[in-house]
Amino acid sequence: MTAAPLLQVEDLHVEFSTHGGIVQAVRGVNFSVDSNCTLAIVGESGCGKSVSVQSIMGLIPIPPGRISAGSARLRGREILGSNLIDGRDVRGSEIGMIFQDPMTSLNPTMTIGAQIAEPLQVHRCYGAGRAREEAIRLLDSCRIPEARKRAGQYPFEFSGGMLQRAMIAMAISCKPALLIADEPTTALDVTIQSQILDLMLDLQRETGMAIILITHDLGVVARMADEVAVMYAGKIVEHGSVDDIFYRSAHPYTCGLRSAMPVNDRSRQAELKPIEGRPPDLFSPPPGCGYAPRCPHAMNLCEREHPPEFTSGVGHYSRCWLHHEMSRQRPRELHFRAAAGEGA
Amino acid sequence: MSALVETIGLTRYFEIGRDQRVHAVEDVSLAVAPREIVGLVGESGSGKSTFGKTLLGLYRKTAGTVRYRGETLPDRYTPADFRRLSRKMQMIFQDPYSSLNPRMTVGEIIGEGLRLHTDLSKKEVNGRVSSWLDQVGLSGDHASRYPHEFSGGQRQRIGIARAMILEPEFVVCDEPVSALDVSVQAQVINLLAELKESLGLTLLFIAHDLSMVRHVSDRMAVMYLGSLVEVGAADEVYFEPKHPYTELLVGSNPEPDPEIERKRASATIQGEIPSPVNIPPGCRFAGRCPKVMDVCRGVTPELIPLRDDDRLVACHLYT
Ligand SMILES: Nc1ncnc2c1ncn2[C@@H]1O[C@H](COP(=O)(O)OP(=O)(O)OP(=O)(O)O)[C@@H](O)[C@H]1O
Ligand SMILES: Nc1ncnc2c1ncn2[C@@H]1O[C@H](COP(=O)(O)OP(=O)(O)OP(=O)(O)O)[C@@H](O)[C@H]1O
Ligand code: SF4
Ligand code: SF4
Ligand SMILES: [Mg+2]
Ligand SMILES: [Mg+2]
């Protein structure tokens, strides 16, 4: 019997009541993540990536939001809805979080150093002086030059890349076991993105923390992830190791995403194949597979019945009827990379 | 090669206070051949948008020349110049949210150029608007709706229709897909490629997504802190970069292929793009360049052709 994963999320359902009705933003999501491991969550805008992790962190506004079902256990203990374990808040101590826009978690009226020192004083009972020194050390370890001087500055004096580093310094200050990063580099240049991603990998190597990385950039996934969850319309439609997702994709949506992106392969001037149409409206989610209206392989069944998880390998599953053992349409063409003569 | 559009020493500064000026674009010479797509890449703040806007006369030039079909364009446009040139040269903007006037209907937005710059009747304008809505994959009855009713990809199509309805020859596309989802990016890129073929367009394609620029462009120009550092065939520049900056830029670009990512050594560039205010002489990349030499700090390298190669590089390693 293996030990419980660091974080295990099961059957998470989240909805929002709005003027137009109830948005079913997250519709039964399962995933887990272990120490030393990076799970990437990918998918297009509005598919529920942020809401999934925000509900774990107690960050969705209730109301209009509501966690209608599910559980999230940190080392086996439920944190959904309370975020307290033995009366201690796990946010900021056990789980750190960084966002696309650093200003959503930074206070413009406080110096950077004071903001990083604060969680240390709250969660780790550091005295003011010791917390300040630790903040400077953290800024330095996040490769902020002249950390001592920078600690005394305000957020407006920092560039976007520097703010992102400062936010990482704050998120890891209490040595969290898990770092959740929601599109941490989407607003940055590739050069700065590269620096931030390297920093995250180095910190993971040093501390063994688990990372959940939300992104819509498959390049970032390829660089960072051990495991990947592909989300579509509020559900995880495929889950597997990074190689499963890139070399043995089992879901038409995953394949669609990949062929919509340019590939830097000199020998192949591949055309971009867009996914036509748009994701379904989550006010009245379809009864069957959410991808059916856009899917080139859709069968009659797909629109009516929601596909369950079909296993394609160890730790690799996809929600697609093509993988039903009785399906006539073998999903061979899904492995288009192999079909395109990889290695030939 | 006889260029359709050519800039010679194009320069644009912004005065931001006493003795404080932003060297947003400095001495940029770039020629774009008819029906060519030139991609312009570079980090945020490197001057890509300013270059595009100055080229089109939306910003006044500080120095330098723009030629269109051999004709030197005036330094300051009169209303008549705008009227004439905006039918030939157009721009598609980055942000599909803020670049469309929320109080105008989609039909009014797309038809505005025709109303301002031609003598077509209202009926003719409406006819062209609905034909362009159709060409960009929207439907004629979308004309009476407002921008907020559309998705990002649809708004970008509206922006494209607005630029294309004047049937320009040359279009500056400033980050036309950066704000869109991957699946939608491909739709818009393919639409641009089709229009390029059917209308014989010439494009300056500005973006910071190197993979997309390589995919779209015939040639690629790399900009750093207001100056061009390398220009050449898109594939050559991407796969065999010569300038140290291009090398690091390509090295930072994440490839959607885990095997490639595992194999390659991290080639992360140090530091950040400095402020373009009051730039010191010498190579602008000297502060971050791993191959910097003494000469780099004193002498500004010129953009010169390499031997045996159809490529321009501005670096003392090649002088
Ligand atoms: N406060 C809210 N009120 C109403 N609906 C909301 C709220 N927050 C999120 N939603 C809805 O929940 C759905 C999922 O949103 P979420 O932010 O998780 O998407 P995402 O996958 O993170 O997208 P992106 O890539 O754009 O960040 C969307 O349809 C969104 O409109
Ligand atoms: N109106 C202005 N006044 C003062 N400075 C400006 C103005 N417009 C641009 N700049 C400055 O000129 C430089 C070049 O800006 P520009 O917007 O052209 O860069 P860019 O390469 O398009 O960047 P991005 O990728 O972020 O769009 C920047 O330092 C910018 O701050
Ligand atoms: S279940 Fe059907 S519609 Fe959904 S992805 Fe699979 S084949 Fe396509
Ligand atoms: S001129 Fe010198 S500093 Fe500039 S890129 Fe070349 S080697 Fe580097
Ligand atoms: Mg999000
Ligand atoms: Mg710009």
CSV table of N, CA, C and O in Angstrom, one decimal, chain B residues 90-185:
chain,number,residue,atom,x,y,z
B,90,GLN,N,-2.2,49.6,-44.0
B,90,GLN,CA,-3.1,49.5,-42.9
B,90,GLN,C,-2.4,48.8,-41.7
B,90,GLN,O,-1.4,48.2,-41.9
B,91,MET,N,-3.1,48.8,-40.6
B,91,MET,CA,-2.6,48.1,-39.4
B,91,MET,C,-3.6,47.3,-38.7
B,91,MET,O,-4.8,47.8,-38.6
B,92,ILE,N,-3.3,46.1,-38.2
B,92,ILE,CA,-4.1,45.3,-37.4
B,92,ILE,C,-3.5,45.3,-36.0
B,92,ILE,O,-2.3,45.1,-35.8
B,93,PHE,N,-4.3,45.7,-35.0
B,93,PHE,CA,-3.8,45.9,-33.7
B,93,PHE,C,-3.8,44.6,-32.8
B,93,PHE,O,-4.6,43.7,-33.0
B,94,GLN,N,-3.0,44.7,-31.7
B,94,GLN,CA,-2.8,43.5,-30.8
B,94,GLN,C,-4.0,43.2,-30.1
B,94,GLN,O,-4.4,42.0,-30.0
B,95,ASP,N,-4.6,44.2,-29.5
B,95,ASP,CA,-5.6,43.9,-28.5
B,95,ASP,C,-7.0,43.9,-29.1
B,95,ASP,O,-7.6,45.0,-29.4
B,96,PRO,N,-7.6,42.8,-29.2
B,96,PRO,CA,-9.0,42.7,-29.8
B,96,PRO,C,-10.0,43.3,-28.9
B,96,PRO,O,-11.2,43.4,-29.3
B,97,TYR,N,-9.7,43.6,-27.7
B,97,TYR,CA,-10.7,44.2,-26.7
B,97,TYR,C,-10.7,45.7,-26.8
B,97,TYR,O,-11.7,46.3,-26.8
B,98,SER,N,-9.5,46.3,-26.7
B,98,SER,CA,-9.5,47.8,-26.6
B,98,SER,C,-9.4,48.5,-28.0
B,98,SER,O,-9.6,49.7,-28.1
B,99,SER,N,-9.1,47.7,-29.1
B,99,SER,CA,-8.9,48.5,-30.3
B,99,SER,C,-10.2,48.6,-31.1
B,99,SER,O,-10.2,49.2,-32.2
B,100,LEU,N,-11.3,48.1,-30.6
B,100,LEU,CA,-12.6,48.3,-31.3
B,100,LEU,C,-13.5,49.2,-30.4
B,100,LEU,O,-13.7,49.0,-29.2
B,101,ASN,N,-14.0,50.3,-31.0
B,101,ASN,CA,-14.9,51.2,-30.2
B,101,ASN,C,-16.1,50.5,-29.8
B,101,ASN,O,-16.9,50.1,-30.6
B,102,PRO,N,-16.3,50.5,-28.4
B,102,PRO,CA,-17.5,49.7,-27.9
B,102,PRO,C,-18.8,50.3,-28.3
B,102,PRO,O,-19.8,49.6,-28.2
B,103,ARG,N,-18.8,51.6,-28.6
B,103,ARG,CA,-20.1,52.2,-28.9
B,103,ARG,C,-20.5,52.1,-30.4
B,103,ARG,O,-21.6,52.6,-30.7
B,104,MET,N,-19.7,51.6,-31.2
B,104,MET,CA,-20.0,51.5,-32.6
B,104,MET,C,-20.4,50.0,-32.9
B,104,MET,O,-19.9,49.1,-32.3
B,105,THR,N,-21.4,49.9,-33.8
B,105,THR,CA,-21.7,48.5,-34.2
B,105,THR,C,-20.5,48.0,-35.1
B,105,THR,O,-19.7,48.7,-35.6
B,106,VAL,N,-20.5,46.7,-35.2
B,106,VAL,CA,-19.4,46.0,-35.9
B,106,VAL,C,-19.4,46.5,-37.4
B,106,VAL,O,-18.4,46.8,-38.0
B,107,GLY,N,-20.6,46.7,-37.9
B,107,GLY,CA,-20.7,47.2,-39.3
B,107,GLY,C,-20.2,48.6,-39.4
B,107,GLY,O,-19.4,48.9,-40.4
B,108,GLU,N,-20.4,49.5,-38.4
B,108,GLU,CA,-19.9,50.8,-38.5
B,108,GLU,C,-18.4,50.8,-38.4
B,108,GLU,O,-17.6,51.5,-39.0
B,109,ILE,N,-17.8,49.9,-37.5
B,109,ILE,CA,-16.4,49.8,-37.3
B,109,ILE,C,-15.7,49.4,-38.6
B,109,ILE,O,-14.8,50.0,-39.1
B,110,ILE,N,-16.3,48.4,-39.2
B,110,ILE,CA,-15.6,47.8,-40.4
B,110,ILE,C,-15.7,48.8,-41.6
B,110,ILE,O,-14.8,49.0,-42.4
B,111,GLY,N,-16.9,49.5,-41.7
B,111,GLY,CA,-17.1,50.4,-42.8
B,111,GLY,C,-16.5,51.8,-42.7
B,111,GLY,O,-16.5,52.5,-43.6
B,112,GLU,N,-16.0,52.1,-41.5
B,112,GLU,CA,-15.6,53.5,-41.2
B,112,GLU,C,-14.5,53.9,-42.2
B,112,GLU,O,-14.6,55.1,-42.7
B,113,GLY,N,-13.5,53.1,-42.5
B,113,GLY,CA,-12.5,53.5,-43.4
B,113,GLY,C,-13.1,53.8,-44.8
B,113,GLY,O,-12.7,54.8,-45.4
B,114,LEU,N,-14.0,53.1,-45.3
B,114,LEU,CA,-14.6,53.4,-46.6
B,114,LEU,C,-15.4,54.7,-46.5
B,114,LEU,O,-15.3,55.5,-47.5
B,115,ARG,N,-16.1,54.9,-45.4
B,115,ARG,CA,-16.8,56.2,-45.3
B,115,ARG,C,-15.9,57.4,-45.3
B,115,ARG,O,-16.2,58.4,-45.9
B,116,LEU,N,-14.8,57.2,-44.6
B,116,LEU,CA,-13.8,58.4,-44.4
B,116,LEU,C,-13.0,58.6,-45.7
B,116,LEU,O,-12.7,59.7,-46.1
B,117,HIS,N,-12.6,57.5,-46.4
B,117,HIS,CA,-11.6,57.6,-47.4
B,117,HIS,C,-12.1,57.4,-48.8
B,117,HIS,O,-11.3,57.4,-49.7
B,118,THR,N,-13.4,57.1,-49.0
B,118,THR,CA,-13.9,56.9,-50.3
B,118,THR,C,-15.2,57.7,-50.5
B,118,THR,O,-15.7,58.2,-49.5
B,119,ASP,N,-15.7,57.7,-51.7
B,119,ASP,CA,-17.0,58.4,-52.0
B,119,ASP,C,-18.1,57.4,-52.2
B,119,ASP,O,-19.1,57.7,-52.8
B,120,LEU,N,-17.9,56.1,-51.7
B,120,LEU,CA,-18.9,55.1,-51.9
B,120,LEU,C,-20.2,55.5,-51.2
B,120,LEU,O,-20.2,56.1,-50.1
B,121,SER,N,-21.4,55.1,-51.8
B,121,SER,CA,-22.6,55.4,-51.2
B,121,SER,C,-22.8,54.4,-50.0
B,121,SER,O,-22.1,53.4,-49.8
B,122,LYS,N,-23.8,54.8,-49.1
B,122,LYS,CA,-24.0,54.0,-47.9
B,122,LYS,C,-24.3,52.6,-48.3
B,122,LYS,O,-23.9,51.6,-47.6
B,123,LYS,N,-25.1,52.4,-49.3
B,123,LYS,CA,-25.5,51.1,-49.7
B,123,LYS,C,-24.3,50.2,-50.2
B,123,LYS,O,-24.1,49.1,-49.8
B,124,GLU,N,-23.4,50.9,-50.9
B,124,GLU,CA,-22.2,50.2,-51.4
B,124,GLU,C,-21.3,49.8,-50.2
B,124,GLU,O,-20.8,48.7,-50.1
B,125,VAL,N,-21.2,50.7,-49.2
B,125,VAL,CA,-20.4,50.5,-48.0
B,125,VAL,C,-21.0,49.2,-47.3
B,125,VAL,O,-20.3,48.3,-47.0
B,126,ASN,N,-22.3,49.3,-47.1
B,126,ASN,CA,-22.9,48.1,-46.4
B,126,ASN,C,-22.7,46.8,-47.1
B,126,ASN,O,-22.5,45.8,-46.5
B,127,GLY,N,-22.8,46.9,-48.5
B,127,GLY,CA,-22.6,45.7,-49.2
B,127,GLY,C,-21.2,45.1,-49.0
B,127,GLY,O,-21.0,43.9,-48.8
B,128,ARG,N,-20.2,46.0,-49.1
B,128,ARG,CA,-18.8,45.5,-48.9
B,128,ARG,C,-18.6,45.0,-47.4
B,128,ARG,O,-17.9,44.1,-47.2
B,129,VAL,N,-19.2,45.7,-46.5
B,129,VAL,CA,-19.1,45.3,-45.1
B,129,VAL,C,-19.6,43.9,-45.0
B,129,VAL,O,-18.9,43.0,-44.4
B,130,SER,N,-20.7,43.6,-45.6
B,130,SER,CA,-21.2,42.2,-45.3
B,130,SER,C,-20.4,41.2,-46.1
B,130,SER,O,-20.2,40.1,-45.7
B,131,SER,N,-19.9,41.6,-47.3
B,131,SER,CA,-19.0,40.7,-48.0
B,131,SER,C,-17.7,40.4,-47.2
B,131,SER,O,-17.2,39.3,-47.1
B,132,TRP,N,-17.2,41.4,-46.5
B,132,TRP,CA,-16.0,41.2,-45.7
B,132,TRP,C,-16.3,40.4,-44.4
B,132,TRP,O,-15.5,39.6,-44.0
B,133,LEU,N,-17.4,40.6,-43.8
B,133,LEU,CA,-17.8,39.8,-42.7
B,133,LEU,C,-17.8,38.3,-43.1
B,133,LEU,O,-17.3,37.5,-42.4
B,134,ASP,N,-18.3,38.1,-44.3
B,134,ASP,CA,-18.3,36.7,-44.8
B,134,ASP,C,-16.9,36.2,-45.0
B,134,ASP,O,-16.6,35.1,-44.6
B,135,GLN,N,-16.0,37.1,-45.6
B,135,GLN,CA,-14.7,36.6,-45.9
B,135,GLN,C,-13.9,36.3,-44.7
B,135,GLN,O,-12.9,35.5,-44.7
B,136,VAL,N,-14.1,37.0,-43.6
B,136,VAL,CA,-13.4,36.7,-42.4
B,136,VAL,C,-14.1,35.6,-41.5
B,136,VAL,O,-13.7,35.4,-40.3
B,137,GLY,N,-15.1,35.0,-42.0
B,137,GLY,CA,-15.8,33.9,-41.3
B,137,GLY,C,-16.8,34.3,-40.3
B,137,GLY,O,-17.2,33.5,-39.4
B,138,LEU,N,-17.3,35.5,-40.5
B,138,LEU,CA,-18.5,35.9,-39.6
B,138,LEU,C,-19.7,36.0,-40.6
B,138,LEU,O,-19.5,35.8,-41.8
B,139,SER,N,-20.8,36.4,-40.0
B,139,SER,CA,-22.0,36.4,-41.0
B,139,SER,C,-22.5,37.8,-41.1
B,139,SER,O,-22.3,38.7,-40.2
B,140,GLY,N,-23.2,38.1,-42.2
B,140,GLY,CA,-23.7,39.4,-42.5
B,140,GLY,C,-24.5,40.1,-41.4
B,140,GLY,O,-24.4,41.2,-41.2
B,141,ASP,N,-25.3,39.2,-40.7
B,141,ASP,CA,-26.1,39.8,-39.7
B,141,ASP,C,-25.4,40.1,-38.4
B,141,ASP,O,-26.0,40.6,-37.5
B,142,HIS,N,-24.1,39.9,-38.4
B,142,HIS,CA,-23.3,40.3,-37.3
B,142,HIS,C,-23.1,41.9,-37.3
B,142,HIS,O,-22.6,42.4,-36.3
B,143,ALA,N,-23.3,42.5,-38.5
B,143,ALA,CA,-23.0,43.9,-38.6
B,143,ALA,C,-23.7,44.8,-37.6
B,143,ALA,O,-23.2,45.8,-37.2
B,144,SER,N,-24.9,44.4,-37.2
B,144,SER,CA,-25.6,45.3,-36.3
B,144,SER,C,-25.3,45.0,-34.8
B,144,SER,O,-25.8,45.7,-33.9
B,145,ARG,N,-24.4,44.1,-34.6
B,145,ARG,CA,-24.1,43.8,-33.2
B,145,ARG,C,-22.9,44.7,-32.7
B,145,ARG,O,-22.2,45.3,-33.5
B,146,TYR,N,-22.6,44.6,-31.4
B,146,TYR,CA,-21.6,45.4,-30.8
B,146,TYR,C,-20.4,44.5,-30.4
B,146,TYR,O,-20.6,43.3,-30.2
B,147,PRO,N,-19.1,45.1,-30.4
B,147,PRO,CA,-18.0,44.2,-30.1
B,147,PRO,C,-18.0,43.3,-28.9
B,147,PRO,O,-17.6,42.2,-28.9
B,148,HIS,N,-18.7,43.8,-27.8
B,148,HIS,CA,-18.6,43.0,-26.6
B,148,HIS,C,-19.4,41.7,-26.7
B,148,HIS,O,-19.3,40.8,-25.9
B,149,GLU,N,-20.2,41.6,-27.8
B,149,GLU,CA,-20.9,40.3,-28.0
B,149,GLU,C,-20.1,39.3,-28.7
B,149,GLU,O,-20.6,38.2,-28.9
B,150,PHE,N,-18.8,39.6,-29.0
B,150,PHE,CA,-18.0,38.6,-29.7
B,150,PHE,C,-16.8,38.1,-28.8
B,150,PHE,O,-16.4,38.8,-27.9
B,151,SER,N,-16.4,36.9,-29.2
B,151,SER,CA,-15.2,36.3,-28.5
B,151,SER,C,-13.9,37.0,-29.0
B,151,SER,O,-13.9,37.8,-30.0
B,152,GLY,N,-12.8,36.8,-28.4
B,152,GLY,CA,-11.5,37.4,-28.7
B,152,GLY,C,-11.2,37.1,-30.2
B,152,GLY,O,-10.8,38.0,-30.9
B,153,GLY,N,-11.3,35.8,-30.6
B,153,GLY,CA,-11.0,35.5,-32.0
B,153,GLY,C,-11.9,36.2,-33.0
B,153,GLY,O,-11.4,36.6,-34.0
B,154,GLN,N,-13.2,36.3,-32.6
B,154,GLN,CA,-14.1,37.0,-33.5
B,154,GLN,C,-13.8,38.4,-33.6
B,154,GLN,O,-13.8,39.1,-34.7
B,155,ARG,N,-13.4,39.0,-32.5
B,155,ARG,CA,-13.0,40.5,-32.5
B,155,ARG,C,-11.8,40.7,-33.4
B,155,ARG,O,-11.7,41.7,-34.1
B,156,GLN,N,-10.8,39.7,-33.3
B,156,GLN,CA,-9.6,39.9,-34.1
B,156,GLN,C,-10.0,39.8,-35.6
B,156,GLN,O,-9.5,40.5,-36.4
B,157,ARG,N,-11.0,39.0,-35.9
B,157,ARG,CA,-11.5,38.9,-37.3
B,157,ARG,C,-12.1,40.3,-37.7
B,157,ARG,O,-12.0,40.7,-38.9
B,158,ILE,N,-12.8,40.9,-36.8
B,158,ILE,CA,-13.4,42.2,-37.1
B,158,ILE,C,-12.3,43.2,-37.4
B,158,ILE,O,-12.4,44.0,-38.3
B,159,GLY,N,-11.2,43.1,-36.5
B,159,GLY,CA,-10.1,44.0,-36.8
B,159,GLY,C,-9.5,43.8,-38.1
B,159,GLY,O,-9.0,44.7,-38.8
B,160,ILE,N,-9.4,42.5,-38.5
B,160,ILE,CA,-8.8,42.2,-39.8
B,160,ILE,C,-9.7,42.7,-41.0
B,160,ILE,O,-9.2,43.4,-41.9
B,161,ALA,N,-11.0,42.5,-40.8
B,161,ALA,CA,-11.9,43.0,-41.8
B,161,ALA,C,-11.8,44.5,-42.0
B,161,ALA,O,-11.8,45.1,-43.1
B,162,ARG,N,-11.7,45.2,-40.8
B,162,ARG,CA,-11.6,46.7,-40.8
B,162,ARG,C,-10.4,47.1,-41.6
B,162,ARG,O,-10.4,48.1,-42.4
B,163,ALA,N,-9.3,46.4,-41.4
B,163,ALA,CA,-8.1,46.8,-42.2
B,163,ALA,C,-8.1,46.4,-43.6
B,163,ALA,O,-7.7,47.2,-44.5
B,164,MET,N,-8.7,45.3,-43.9
B,164,MET,CA,-8.7,44.7,-45.3
B,164,MET,C,-9.7,45.4,-46.2
B,164,MET,O,-9.5,45.3,-47.4
B,165,ILE,N,-10.7,45.9,-45.7
B,165,ILE,CA,-11.8,46.4,-46.5
B,165,ILE,C,-11.3,47.5,-47.4
B,165,ILE,O,-11.9,47.8,-48.5
B,166,LEU,N,-10.2,48.2,-47.0
B,166,LEU,CA,-9.7,49.3,-47.9
B,166,LEU,C,-8.8,48.7,-49.0
B,166,LEU,O,-8.2,49.4,-49.8
B,167,GLU,N,-8.7,47.3,-49.0
B,167,GLU,CA,-7.8,46.6,-49.9
B,167,GLU,C,-6.4,47.2,-50.0
B,167,GLU,O,-5.9,47.6,-51.1
B,168,PRO,N,-5.8,47.2,-48.9
B,168,PRO,CA,-4.4,47.8,-48.8
B,168,PRO,C,-3.4,46.8,-49.5
B,168,PRO,O,-3.8,45.7,-49.7
B,169,GLU,N,-2.3,47.3,-49.8
B,169,GLU,CA,-1.2,46.5,-50.3
B,169,GLU,C,-0.3,46.0,-49.2
B,169,GLU,O,0.3,44.9,-49.3
B,170,PHE,N,-0.2,46.8,-48.2
B,170,PHE,CA,0.8,46.5,-47.1
B,170,PHE,C,0.1,46.6,-45.8
B,170,PHE,O,-0.7,47.6,-45.5
B,171,VAL,N,0.2,45.6,-44.9
B,171,VAL,CA,-0.4,45.6,-43.6
B,171,VAL,C,0.6,45.3,-42.5
B,171,VAL,O,1.3,44.4,-42.6
B,172,VAL,N,0.6,46.2,-41.5
B,172,VAL,CA,1.3,45.9,-40.3
B,172,VAL,C,0.4,45.2,-39.4
B,172,VAL,O,-0.6,45.7,-38.9
B,173,CYS,N,0.8,43.9,-39.0
B,173,CYS,CA,0.0,43.1,-38.1
B,173,CYS,C,0.7,43.2,-36.8
B,173,CYS,O,1.7,42.5,-36.6
B,174,ASP,N,0.2,43.9,-35.8
B,174,ASP,CA,0.9,44.0,-34.5
B,174,ASP,C,0.4,43.0,-33.5
B,174,ASP,O,-0.7,43.2,-33.0
B,175,GLU,N,1.1,41.9,-33.3
B,175,GLU,CA,0.7,40.9,-32.4
B,175,GLU,C,-0.8,40.5,-32.6
B,175,GLU,O,-1.6,40.5,-31.7
B,176,PRO,N,-1.1,40.1,-33.9
B,176,PRO,CA,-2.5,39.9,-34.1
B,176,PRO,C,-3.1,38.7,-33.4
B,176,PRO,O,-4.4,38.6,-33.3
B,177,VAL,N,-2.3,37.8,-32.9
B,177,VAL,CA,-2.9,36.6,-32.2
B,177,VAL,C,-2.5,36.4,-30.8
B,177,VAL,O,-2.9,35.4,-30.1
B,178,SER,N,-1.6,37.3,-30.3
B,178,SER,CA,-1.1,37.1,-29.0
B,178,SER,C,-2.1,36.9,-27.9
B,178,SER,O,-1.9,36.2,-26.9
B,179,ALA,N,-3.3,37.6,-28.0
B,179,ALA,CA,-4.3,37.6,-27.0
B,179,ALA,C,-5.2,36.4,-27.1
B,179,ALA,O,-6.2,36.3,-26.3
B,180,LEU,N,-5.0,35.5,-28.1
B,180,LEU,CA,-5.9,34.5,-28.4
B,180,LEU,C,-5.5,33.1,-27.9
B,180,LEU,O,-4.3,32.8,-27.8
B,181,ASP,N,-6.4,32.2,-27.7
B,181,ASP,CA,-6.1,30.8,-27.4
B,181,ASP,C,-5.5,30.1,-28.6
B,181,ASP,O,-5.7,30.4,-29.7
B,182,VAL,N,-4.7,29.1,-28.3
B,182,VAL,CA,-3.9,28.4,-29.3
B,182,VAL,C,-4.9,28.0,-30.5
B,182,VAL,O,-4.5,28.2,-31.6
B,183,SER,N,-6.0,27.4,-30.1
B,183,SER,CA,-6.9,26.8,-31.2
B,183,SER,C,-7.4,28.0,-32.1
B,183,SER,O,-7.5,27.8,-33.3
B,184,VAL,N,-7.6,29.1,-31.5
B,184,VAL,CA,-8.1,30.3,-32.3
B,184,VAL,C,-7.0,31.0,-33.0
B,184,VAL,O,-7.2,31.5,-34.1
B,185,GLN,N,-5.8,31.0,-32.4
B,185,GLN,CA,-4.6,31.6,-33.1
B,185,GLN,C,-4.5,31.0,-34.5
B,185,GLN,O,-4.3,31.7,-35.5
